[in-house]
mmCIF file of C-alpha atoms in Angstrom:
data_model
loop_
_atom_site.group_PDB
_atom_site.id
_atom_site.type_symbol
_atom_site.label_atom_id
_atom_site.label_comp_id
_atom_site.label_asym_id
_atom_site.label_seq_id
_atom_site.Cartn_x
_atom_site.Cartn_y
_atom_site.Cartn_z
ATOM 1 C CA MET A 1 15.647 -0.505 -24.186
ATOM 2 C CA THR A 2 14.884 3.070 -22.783
ATOM 3 C CA THR A 3 15.675 5.162 -19.758
ATOM 4 C CA ARG A 4 15.425 7.942 -17.770
ATOM 5 C CA ALA A 5 18.228 9.735 -15.856
ATOM 6 C CA SER A 6 16.316 12.528 -13.186
ATOM 7 C CA GLN A 7 18.491 14.304 -10.570
ATOM 8 C CA ASP A 8 17.821 15.580 -7.740
ATOM 9 C CA THR A 9 19.374 18.801 -6.040
ATOM 10 C CA GLY A 10 20.114 18.032 -2.818
ATOM 11 C CA PRO A 11 22.691 17.051 -0.915
ATOM 12 C CA GLY A 12 23.608 13.121 -0.945
ATOM 13 C CA SER A 13 20.788 12.985 -3.019
ATOM 14 C CA LEU A 14 21.109 9.924 -5.010
ATOM 15 C CA PRO A 15 19.968 10.076 -9.063
ATOM 16 C CA VAL A 16 17.153 7.975 -10.445
ATOM 17 C CA ILE A 17 17.040 5.782 -13.262
ATOM 18 C CA THR A 18 14.328 4.784 -15.103
ATOM 19 C CA PRO A 19 14.589 2.175 -17.334
ATOM 20 C CA ARG A 20 11.744 0.514 -19.759
ATOM 21 C CA GLY A 21 11.558 -2.814 -21.417
ATOM 22 C CA GLU A 22 13.221 -5.555 -22.389
ATOM 23 C CA PHE A 23 16.866 -6.268 -21.036
ATOM 24 C CA ASP A 24 18.835 -9.099 -21.780
ATOM 25 C CA TYR A 25 22.783 -9.351 -22.950
ATOM 26 C CA GLN A 26 22.570 -7.168 -25.705
ATOM 27 C CA SER A 27 20.100 -4.125 -24.004
ATOM 28 C CA VAL A 28 21.550 -4.019 -20.480
ATOM 29 C CA PRO A 29 24.894 -3.106 -21.243
ATOM 30 C CA PRO A 30 24.339 0.282 -21.892
ATOM 31 C CA LEU A 31 22.240 0.577 -18.787
ATOM 32 C CA TRP A 32 24.961 -0.689 -16.871
ATOM 33 C CA THR A 33 27.464 1.746 -18.459
ATOM 34 C CA GLN A 34 24.168 4.485 -17.329
ATOM 35 C CA ILE A 35 24.362 3.578 -13.811
ATOM 36 C CA ASP A 36 28.368 2.948 -13.150
ATOM 37 C CA VAL A 37 28.874 6.972 -14.744
ATOM 38 C CA ALA A 38 26.035 7.678 -11.455
ATOM 39 C CA VAL A 39 27.528 5.475 -9.627
ATOM 40 C CA ALA A 40 31.221 7.690 -10.185
ATOM 41 C CA VAL A 41 29.721 10.917 -9.624
ATOM 42 C CA HIS A 42 27.557 10.055 -6.398
ATOM 43 C CA GLY A 43 28.311 6.760 -5.682
ATOM 44 C CA GLY A 44 25.002 4.925 -5.722
ATOM 45 C CA VAL A 45 21.886 5.203 -7.679
ATOM 46 C CA ILE A 46 18.027 4.476 -7.123
ATOM 47 C CA LEU A 47 16.270 1.989 -9.696
ATOM 48 C CA ASP A 48 13.066 2.455 -10.149
ATOM 49 C CA ALA A 49 12.439 -1.115 -12.696
ATOM 50 C CA THR A 50 8.261 -0.612 -12.248
ATOM 51 C CA GLY A 51 8.350 -0.515 -16.333
ATOM 52 C CA ILE A 52 10.930 -3.597 -16.526
ATOM 53 C CA THR A 53 9.499 -6.104 -19.271
ATOM 54 C CA PHE A 54 11.686 -8.822 -19.112
ATOM 55 C CA THR A 55 14.873 -9.648 -17.906
ATOM 56 C CA ASP A 56 17.786 -12.017 -18.081
ATOM 57 C CA SER A 57 20.139 -13.204 -16.390
ATOM 58 C CA THR A 58 22.677 -10.158 -17.360
ATOM 59 C CA PHE A 59 20.734 -8.095 -15.730
ATOM 60 C CA LEU A 60 20.690 -10.035 -12.115
ATOM 61 C CA THR A 61 24.619 -9.720 -12.750
ATOM 62 C CA MET A 62 24.817 -6.023 -13.313
ATOM 63 C CA LEU A 63 21.975 -5.782 -10.250
ATOM 64 C CA LEU A 64 24.688 -8.125 -7.779
ATOM 65 C CA ALA A 65 27.449 -5.826 -8.756
ATOM 66 C CA THR A 66 26.546 -2.650 -8.455
ATOM 67 C CA HIS A 67 24.670 -3.484 -5.305
ATOM 68 C CA GLN A 68 28.386 -4.509 -4.378
ATOM 69 C CA ASN A 69 29.975 -1.858 -5.289
ATOM 70 C CA SER A 70 27.836 1.005 -4.470
ATOM 71 C CA HIS A 71 24.780 2.288 -2.786
ATOM 72 C CA LEU A 72 21.690 0.074 -5.012
ATOM 73 C CA ARG A 73 17.655 1.037 -4.400
ATOM 74 C CA VAL A 74 15.566 -0.433 -6.496
ATOM 75 C CA VAL A 75 11.971 0.227 -6.387
ATOM 76 C CA ASN A 76 9.168 -1.360 -7.527
ATOM 77 C CA PRO A 77 9.999 -3.541 -9.071
ATOM 78 C CA SER A 78 7.618 -5.250 -12.108
ATOM 79 C CA PRO A 79 5.920 -8.687 -11.251
ATOM 80 C CA ARG A 80 7.955 -10.075 -13.282
ATOM 81 C CA LEU A 81 10.678 -8.906 -12.283
ATOM 82 C CA ALA A 82 10.033 -9.054 -8.724
ATOM 83 C CA ARG A 83 9.283 -13.151 -10.104
ATOM 84 C CA LEU A 84 13.166 -13.770 -10.464
ATOM 85 C CA LEU A 85 14.246 -11.632 -7.768
ATOM 86 C CA SER A 86 12.237 -13.963 -5.188
ATOM 87 C CA ILE A 87 13.288 -17.207 -7.540
ATOM 88 C CA TYR A 88 16.525 -16.462 -7.177
ATOM 89 C CA GLY A 89 17.257 -15.393 -4.195
ATOM 90 C CA VAL A 90 18.417 -11.655 -5.443
ATOM 91 C CA ASP A 91 15.555 -10.392 -3.244
ATOM 92 C CA GLN A 92 17.014 -11.150 -0.078
ATOM 93 C CA VAL A 93 19.561 -9.105 -1.403
ATOM 94 C CA LEU A 94 19.288 -6.018 -2.515
ATOM 95 C CA HIS A 95 17.398 -3.201 -1.456
ATOM 96 C CA ILE A 96 14.081 -2.881 -2.127
ATOM 97 C CA TYR A 97 12.035 0.077 -1.752
ATOM 98 C CA PRO A 98 7.884 0.516 -3.360
ATOM 99 C CA THR A 99 8.646 4.293 -3.901
ATOM 100 C CA VAL A 100 10.978 6.452 -5.188
ATOM 101 C CA HIS A 101 9.932 8.193 -2.193
ATOM 102 C CA ALA A 102 10.792 5.171 -0.171
ATOM 103 C CA ALA A 103 13.797 4.819 -1.130
ATOM 104 C CA ARG A 104 15.003 8.551 -1.141
ATOM 105 C CA THR A 105 13.802 9.168 2.742
ATOM 106 C CA ALA A 106 16.039 5.297 3.724
#
């Protein structure tokens, strides 16, 4: 699991976190911490999900908890993640965008 965070310096901008790889009960906690820090500072986060290759229910729990407690925007979920979100109906709850630009300007 690797993550990269970038921040736009414009007013009201949300930071972008770009995780890569597999996320399960062992690898989600560091990502969740990074998201929580961004939410505490900015009130929300953009999660660029393009590079996520595997997730389990822990990742879905993190997404839903973040969505309930902040302004979460999910960008371009990988095909595997998009399928999982669809199976559980989470794609009907989350704010999902095709690009980071679209998420920033929403």
